[in-house]
mmCIF file of C-alpha atoms and ligand atoms in Angstrom:
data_model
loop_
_atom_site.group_PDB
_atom_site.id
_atom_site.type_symbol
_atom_site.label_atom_id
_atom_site.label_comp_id
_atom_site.label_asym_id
_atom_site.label_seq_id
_atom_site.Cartn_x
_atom_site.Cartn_y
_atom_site.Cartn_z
ATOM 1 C CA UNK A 1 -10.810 1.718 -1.863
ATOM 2 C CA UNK A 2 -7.643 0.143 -3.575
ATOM 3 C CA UNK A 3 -5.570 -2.294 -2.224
ATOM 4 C CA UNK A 4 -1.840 -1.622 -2.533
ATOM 5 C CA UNK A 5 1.245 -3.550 -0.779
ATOM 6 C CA UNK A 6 3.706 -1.496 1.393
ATOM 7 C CA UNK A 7 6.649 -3.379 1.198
ATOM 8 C CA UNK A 8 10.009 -3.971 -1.391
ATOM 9 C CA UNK A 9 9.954 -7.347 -1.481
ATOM 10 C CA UNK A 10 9.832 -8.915 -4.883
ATOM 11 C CA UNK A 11 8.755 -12.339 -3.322
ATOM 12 C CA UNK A 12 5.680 -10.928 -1.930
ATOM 13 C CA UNK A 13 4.802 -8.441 -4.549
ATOM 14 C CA UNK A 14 4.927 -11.072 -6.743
ATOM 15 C CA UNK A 15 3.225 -13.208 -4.694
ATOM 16 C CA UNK A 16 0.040 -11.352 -4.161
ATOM 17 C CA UNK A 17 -0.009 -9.958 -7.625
ATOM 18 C CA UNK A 18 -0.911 -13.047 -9.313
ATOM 19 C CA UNK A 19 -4.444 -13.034 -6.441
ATOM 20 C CA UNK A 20 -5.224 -9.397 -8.789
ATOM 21 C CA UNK A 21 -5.872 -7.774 -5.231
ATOM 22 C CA UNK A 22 -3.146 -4.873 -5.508
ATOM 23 C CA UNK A 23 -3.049 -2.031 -7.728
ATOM 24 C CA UNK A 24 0.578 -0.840 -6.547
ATOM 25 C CA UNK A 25 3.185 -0.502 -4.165
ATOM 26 C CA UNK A 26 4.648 1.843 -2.202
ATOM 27 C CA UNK A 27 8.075 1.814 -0.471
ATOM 28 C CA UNK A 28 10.122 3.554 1.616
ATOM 29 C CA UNK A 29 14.109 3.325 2.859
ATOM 30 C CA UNK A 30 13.203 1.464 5.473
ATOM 31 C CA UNK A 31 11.705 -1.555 3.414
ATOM 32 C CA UNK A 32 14.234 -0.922 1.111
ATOM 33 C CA UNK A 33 16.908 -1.467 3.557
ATOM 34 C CA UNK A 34 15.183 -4.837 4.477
ATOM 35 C CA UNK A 35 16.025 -6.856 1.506
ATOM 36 C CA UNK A 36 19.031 -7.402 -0.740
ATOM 37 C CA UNK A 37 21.595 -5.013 -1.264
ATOM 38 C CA UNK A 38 23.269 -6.508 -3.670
ATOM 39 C CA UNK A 39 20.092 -5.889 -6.074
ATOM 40 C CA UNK A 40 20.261 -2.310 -7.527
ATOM 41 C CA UNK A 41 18.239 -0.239 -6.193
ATOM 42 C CA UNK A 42 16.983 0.868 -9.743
ATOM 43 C CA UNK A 43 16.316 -3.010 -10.921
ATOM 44 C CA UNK A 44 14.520 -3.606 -8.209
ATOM 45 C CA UNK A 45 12.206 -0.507 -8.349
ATOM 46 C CA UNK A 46 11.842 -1.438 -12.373
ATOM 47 C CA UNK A 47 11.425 -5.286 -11.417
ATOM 48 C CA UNK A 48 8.008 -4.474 -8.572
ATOM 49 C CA UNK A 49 6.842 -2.080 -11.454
ATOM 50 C CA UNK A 50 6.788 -4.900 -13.779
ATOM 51 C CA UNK A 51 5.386 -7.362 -11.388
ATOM 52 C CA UNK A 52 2.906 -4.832 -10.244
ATOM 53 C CA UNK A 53 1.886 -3.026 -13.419
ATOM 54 C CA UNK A 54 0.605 0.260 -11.418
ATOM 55 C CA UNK A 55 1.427 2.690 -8.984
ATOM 56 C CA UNK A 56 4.745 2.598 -7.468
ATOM 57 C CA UNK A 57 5.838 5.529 -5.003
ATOM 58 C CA UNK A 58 9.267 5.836 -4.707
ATOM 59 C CA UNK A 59 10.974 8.226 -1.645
ATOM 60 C CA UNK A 60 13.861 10.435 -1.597
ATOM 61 C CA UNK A 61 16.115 10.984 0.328
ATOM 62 C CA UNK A 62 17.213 14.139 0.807
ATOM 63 C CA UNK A 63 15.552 16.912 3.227
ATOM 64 C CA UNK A 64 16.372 20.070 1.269
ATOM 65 C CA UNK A 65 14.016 21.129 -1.992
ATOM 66 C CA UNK A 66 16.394 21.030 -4.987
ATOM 67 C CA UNK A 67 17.964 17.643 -3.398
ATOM 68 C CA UNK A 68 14.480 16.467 -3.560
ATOM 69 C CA UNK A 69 13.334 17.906 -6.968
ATOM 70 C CA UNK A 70 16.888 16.783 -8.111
ATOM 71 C CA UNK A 71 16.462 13.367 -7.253
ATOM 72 C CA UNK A 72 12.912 12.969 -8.426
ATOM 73 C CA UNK A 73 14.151 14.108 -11.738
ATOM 74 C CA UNK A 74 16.337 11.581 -11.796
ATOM 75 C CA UNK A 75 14.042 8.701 -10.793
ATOM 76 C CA UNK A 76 11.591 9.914 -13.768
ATOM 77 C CA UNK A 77 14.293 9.697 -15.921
ATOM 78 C CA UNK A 78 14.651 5.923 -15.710
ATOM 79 C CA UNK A 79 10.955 5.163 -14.472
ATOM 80 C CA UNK A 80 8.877 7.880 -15.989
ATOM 81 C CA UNK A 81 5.369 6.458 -14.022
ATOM 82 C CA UNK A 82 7.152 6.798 -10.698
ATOM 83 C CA UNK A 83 5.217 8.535 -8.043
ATOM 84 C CA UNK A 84 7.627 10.444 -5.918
ATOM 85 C CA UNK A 85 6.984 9.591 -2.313
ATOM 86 C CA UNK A 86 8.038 13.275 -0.565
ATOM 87 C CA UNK A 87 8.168 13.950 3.616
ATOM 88 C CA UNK A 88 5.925 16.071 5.243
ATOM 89 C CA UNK A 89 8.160 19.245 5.758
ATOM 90 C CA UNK A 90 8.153 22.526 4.704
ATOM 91 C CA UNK A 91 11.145 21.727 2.297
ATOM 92 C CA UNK A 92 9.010 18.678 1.014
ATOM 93 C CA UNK A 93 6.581 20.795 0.394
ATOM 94 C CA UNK A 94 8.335 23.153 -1.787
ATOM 95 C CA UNK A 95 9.425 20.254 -3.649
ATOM 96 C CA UNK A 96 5.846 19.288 -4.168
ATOM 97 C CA UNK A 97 4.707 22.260 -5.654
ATOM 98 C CA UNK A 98 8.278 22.328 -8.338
ATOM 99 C CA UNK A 99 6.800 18.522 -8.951
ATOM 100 C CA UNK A 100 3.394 19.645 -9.617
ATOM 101 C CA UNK A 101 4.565 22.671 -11.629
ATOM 102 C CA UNK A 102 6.169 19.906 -13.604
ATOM 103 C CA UNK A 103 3.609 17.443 -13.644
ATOM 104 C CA UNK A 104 5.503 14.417 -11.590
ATOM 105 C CA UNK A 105 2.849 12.926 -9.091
ATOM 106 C CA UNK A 106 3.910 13.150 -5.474
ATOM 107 C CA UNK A 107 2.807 11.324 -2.560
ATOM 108 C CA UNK A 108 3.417 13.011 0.531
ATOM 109 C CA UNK A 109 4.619 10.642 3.438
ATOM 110 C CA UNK A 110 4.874 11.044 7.585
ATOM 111 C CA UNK A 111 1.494 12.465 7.589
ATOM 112 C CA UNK A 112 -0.064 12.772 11.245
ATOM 113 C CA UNK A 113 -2.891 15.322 11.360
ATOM 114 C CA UNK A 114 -5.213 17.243 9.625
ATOM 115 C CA UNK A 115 -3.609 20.278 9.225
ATOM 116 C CA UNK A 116 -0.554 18.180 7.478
ATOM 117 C CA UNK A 117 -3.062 16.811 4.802
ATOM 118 C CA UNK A 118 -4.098 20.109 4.227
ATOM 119 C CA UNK A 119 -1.397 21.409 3.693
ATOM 120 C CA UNK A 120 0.450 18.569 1.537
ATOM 121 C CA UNK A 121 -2.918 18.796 -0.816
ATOM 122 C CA UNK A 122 -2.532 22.582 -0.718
ATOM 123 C CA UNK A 123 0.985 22.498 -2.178
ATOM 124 C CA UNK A 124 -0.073 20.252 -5.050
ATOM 125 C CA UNK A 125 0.082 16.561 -4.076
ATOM 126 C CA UNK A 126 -1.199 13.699 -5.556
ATOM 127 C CA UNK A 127 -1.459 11.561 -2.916
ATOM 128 C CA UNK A 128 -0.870 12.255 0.749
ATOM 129 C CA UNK A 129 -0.405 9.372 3.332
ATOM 130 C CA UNK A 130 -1.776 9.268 6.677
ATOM 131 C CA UNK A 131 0.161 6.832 9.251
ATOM 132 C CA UNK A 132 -2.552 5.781 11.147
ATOM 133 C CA UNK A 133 -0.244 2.612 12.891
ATOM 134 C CA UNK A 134 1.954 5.335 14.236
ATOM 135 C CA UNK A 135 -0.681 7.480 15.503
ATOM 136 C CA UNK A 136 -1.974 4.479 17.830
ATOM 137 C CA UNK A 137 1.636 4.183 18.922
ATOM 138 C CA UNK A 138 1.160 7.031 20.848
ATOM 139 C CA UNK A 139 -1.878 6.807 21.774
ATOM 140 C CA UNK A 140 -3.285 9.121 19.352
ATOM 141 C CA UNK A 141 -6.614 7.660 17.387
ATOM 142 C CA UNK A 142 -5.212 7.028 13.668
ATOM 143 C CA UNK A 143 -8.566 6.495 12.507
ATOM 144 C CA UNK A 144 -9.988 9.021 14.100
ATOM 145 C CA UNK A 145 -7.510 11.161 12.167
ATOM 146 C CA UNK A 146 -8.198 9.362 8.871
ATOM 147 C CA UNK A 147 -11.873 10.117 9.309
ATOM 148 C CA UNK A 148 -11.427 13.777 10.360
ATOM 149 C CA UNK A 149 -9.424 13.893 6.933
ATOM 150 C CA UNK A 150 -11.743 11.873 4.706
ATOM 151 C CA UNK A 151 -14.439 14.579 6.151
ATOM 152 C CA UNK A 152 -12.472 17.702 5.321
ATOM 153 C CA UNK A 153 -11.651 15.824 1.892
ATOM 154 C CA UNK A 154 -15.335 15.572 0.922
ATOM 155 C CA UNK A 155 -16.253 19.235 2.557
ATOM 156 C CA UNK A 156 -13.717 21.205 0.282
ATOM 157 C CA UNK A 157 -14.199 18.575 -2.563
ATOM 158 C CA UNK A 158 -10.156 17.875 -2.270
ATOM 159 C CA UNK A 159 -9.148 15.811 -5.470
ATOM 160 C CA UNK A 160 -5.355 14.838 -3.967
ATOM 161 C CA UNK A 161 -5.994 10.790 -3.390
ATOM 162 C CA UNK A 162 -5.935 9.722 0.194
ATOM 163 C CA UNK A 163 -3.524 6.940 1.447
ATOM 164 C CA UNK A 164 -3.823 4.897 4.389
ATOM 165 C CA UNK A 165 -0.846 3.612 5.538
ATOM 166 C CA UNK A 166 1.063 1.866 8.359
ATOM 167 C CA UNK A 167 -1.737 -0.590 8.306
ATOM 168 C CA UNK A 168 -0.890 -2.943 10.919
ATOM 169 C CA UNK A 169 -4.133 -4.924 11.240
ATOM 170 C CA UNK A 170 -6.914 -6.219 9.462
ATOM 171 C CA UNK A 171 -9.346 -3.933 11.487
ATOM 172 C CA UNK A 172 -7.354 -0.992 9.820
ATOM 173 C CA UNK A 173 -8.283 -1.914 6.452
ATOM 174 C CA UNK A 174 -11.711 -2.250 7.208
ATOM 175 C CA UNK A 175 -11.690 1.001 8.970
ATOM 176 C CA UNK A 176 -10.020 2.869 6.280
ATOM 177 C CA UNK A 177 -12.379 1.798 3.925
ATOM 178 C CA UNK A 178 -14.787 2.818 6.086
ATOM 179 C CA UNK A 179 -13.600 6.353 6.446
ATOM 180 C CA UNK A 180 -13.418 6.654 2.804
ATOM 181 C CA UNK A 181 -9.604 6.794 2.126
ATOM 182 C CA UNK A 182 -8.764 6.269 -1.566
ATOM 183 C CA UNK A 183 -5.903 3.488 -0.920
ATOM 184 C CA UNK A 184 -4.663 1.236 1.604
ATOM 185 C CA UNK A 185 -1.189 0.162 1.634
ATOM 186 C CA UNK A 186 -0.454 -3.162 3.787
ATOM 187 C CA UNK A 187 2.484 -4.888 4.650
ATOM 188 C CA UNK A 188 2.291 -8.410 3.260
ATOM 189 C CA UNK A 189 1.667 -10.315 6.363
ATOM 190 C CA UNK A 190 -1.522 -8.168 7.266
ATOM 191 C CA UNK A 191 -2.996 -8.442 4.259
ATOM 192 C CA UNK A 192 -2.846 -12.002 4.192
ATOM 193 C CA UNK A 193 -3.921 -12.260 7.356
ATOM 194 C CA UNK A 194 -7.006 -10.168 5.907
ATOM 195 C CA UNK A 195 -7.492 -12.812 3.387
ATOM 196 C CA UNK A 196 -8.316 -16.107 5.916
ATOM 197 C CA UNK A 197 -11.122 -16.877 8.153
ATOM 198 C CA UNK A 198 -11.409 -20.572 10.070
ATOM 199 C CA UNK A 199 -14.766 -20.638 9.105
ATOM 200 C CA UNK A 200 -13.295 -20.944 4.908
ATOM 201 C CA UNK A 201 -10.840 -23.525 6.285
ATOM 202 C CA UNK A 202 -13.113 -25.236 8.323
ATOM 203 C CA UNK A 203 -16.141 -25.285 5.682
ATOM 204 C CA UNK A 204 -13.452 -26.032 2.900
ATOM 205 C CA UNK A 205 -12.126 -28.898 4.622
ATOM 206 C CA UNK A 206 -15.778 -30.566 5.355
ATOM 207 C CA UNK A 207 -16.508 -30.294 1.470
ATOM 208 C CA UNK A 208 -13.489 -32.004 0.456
ATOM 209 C CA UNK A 209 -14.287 -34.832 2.842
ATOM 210 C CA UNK A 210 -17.564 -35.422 1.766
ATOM 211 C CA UNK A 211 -16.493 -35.833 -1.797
ATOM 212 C CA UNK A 212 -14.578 -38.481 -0.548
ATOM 213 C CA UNK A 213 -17.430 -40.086 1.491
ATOM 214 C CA UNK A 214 -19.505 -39.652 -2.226
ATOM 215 C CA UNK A 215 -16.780 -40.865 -3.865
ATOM 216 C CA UNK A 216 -16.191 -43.842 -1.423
ATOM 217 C CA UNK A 217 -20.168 -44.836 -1.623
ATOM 218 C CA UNK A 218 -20.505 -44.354 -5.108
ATOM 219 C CA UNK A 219 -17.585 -46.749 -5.703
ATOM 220 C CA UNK A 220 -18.907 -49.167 -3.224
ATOM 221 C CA UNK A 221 -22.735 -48.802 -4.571
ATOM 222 C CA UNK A 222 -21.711 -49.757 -7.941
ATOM 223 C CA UNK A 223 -19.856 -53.140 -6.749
ATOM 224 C CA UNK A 224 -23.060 -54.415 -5.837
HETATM 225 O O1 LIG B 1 4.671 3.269 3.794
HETATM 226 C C1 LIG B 1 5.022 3.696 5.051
HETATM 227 C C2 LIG B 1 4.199 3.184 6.203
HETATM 228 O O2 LIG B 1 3.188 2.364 5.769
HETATM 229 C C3 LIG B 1 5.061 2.644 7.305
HETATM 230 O O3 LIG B 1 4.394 1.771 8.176
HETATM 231 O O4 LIG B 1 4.405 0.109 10.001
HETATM 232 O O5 LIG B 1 6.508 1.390 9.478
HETATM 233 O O6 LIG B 1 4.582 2.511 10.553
HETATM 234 P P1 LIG B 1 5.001 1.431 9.629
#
């Protein structure tokens, strides 16, 4: 399973880049809408492709099919490896098969059941993301759903990638890999969290002091 980081933060994607965990980045309005608008919304998509060096899923916008196919035209015209995140709705889904026909990788987002996936792989996507956060919202299993997925995916021998998203805990990750999902995406803060353990600190922390102690005895063994 690949690591990738949900979020549009340059800081962060930067950040955990350099640690050669992630292998792209999705985004979405919403974590667009977090950071600064007075960075264009092209630069910025341009700037976590260059930090990132791999998949970057960019949504639309609109809710109609030639809005959508229209705007995903665009995007590929300034960032020709964009992945064209896409809504799960019957319009989206249109959309996705014009993409396909065209050979523009889609990622379908808002994904909540089984039949969804189906249908989002049916149409011709590349990816298709399955909110499993969202789902526990409501009291619905998320992973549950992810595994139901992953099973149908290995059944029918679907190709489409599978993307685990609205991660919001380290148990998720572990979970989706589990399952069998292609891809997690995680917000920054979860996937650091993913990365520590008190034992590492703890253990860490004795080494480095009994370097010291060495060093201290040595130093004092050779002044005799
Ligand atoms: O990429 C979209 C998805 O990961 C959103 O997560 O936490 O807003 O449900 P969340």
């Amino acid at each position: 399973m690949e690591l990738y980081l949900d979020t549009a933060n340059l800081q962060e994607i930067k950040e955990v880049s350099e640690l050669g965990i992630i292998r792209g980045v999705t985004t979405n309005p919403t974590l667009l809408a977090k950071e600064d608008p007075s960075v264009d919304f092209k630069q910025r998509i341009l700037e976590i492709h260059r930090l990132v060096g791999g998949h970057v899923s960019v949504e639309v916008v609109s809710t109609d099919k030639e809005g959508m196919v229209r705007e995903a035209e665009e995007i590929v015209e300034w960032f020709p490896e964009a992945t064209i995140k896409i809504p799960m709705i019957p319009q989206g889904l249109a959309a996705v098969k014009e993409l396909s026909k065209r050979g523009i990788p889609t990622n379908v987002t808002l994904v909540f059941s089984a039949t969804q996936a189906i249908a989002a792989h049916q149409a011709g996507a590349s990816y298709v993301s399955i909110f499993l956060g969202r789902l526990d919202d409501i009291a619905y299993d998320g992973i549950a759903i992810l595994n139901d997925i992953c099973e149908i995916w290995d059944v029918q021998g679907y190709d489409s990638l599978i993307i685990a998203a609205s991660i919001r805990n380290p148990l998720h990750i572990i979970e989706a890999a589990r399952a069998g999902a292609d891809i997690a995406t995680i917000p920054y803060n979860v996937l650091m969290q993913s990365l520590k353990n008190p034992l590492t600190d703890r253990g860490l922390e004795n080494f480095l002091r009994d370097y010291d102690r060495y060093l201290t005895e040595r130093q004092k063994s050779m002044l005799i």
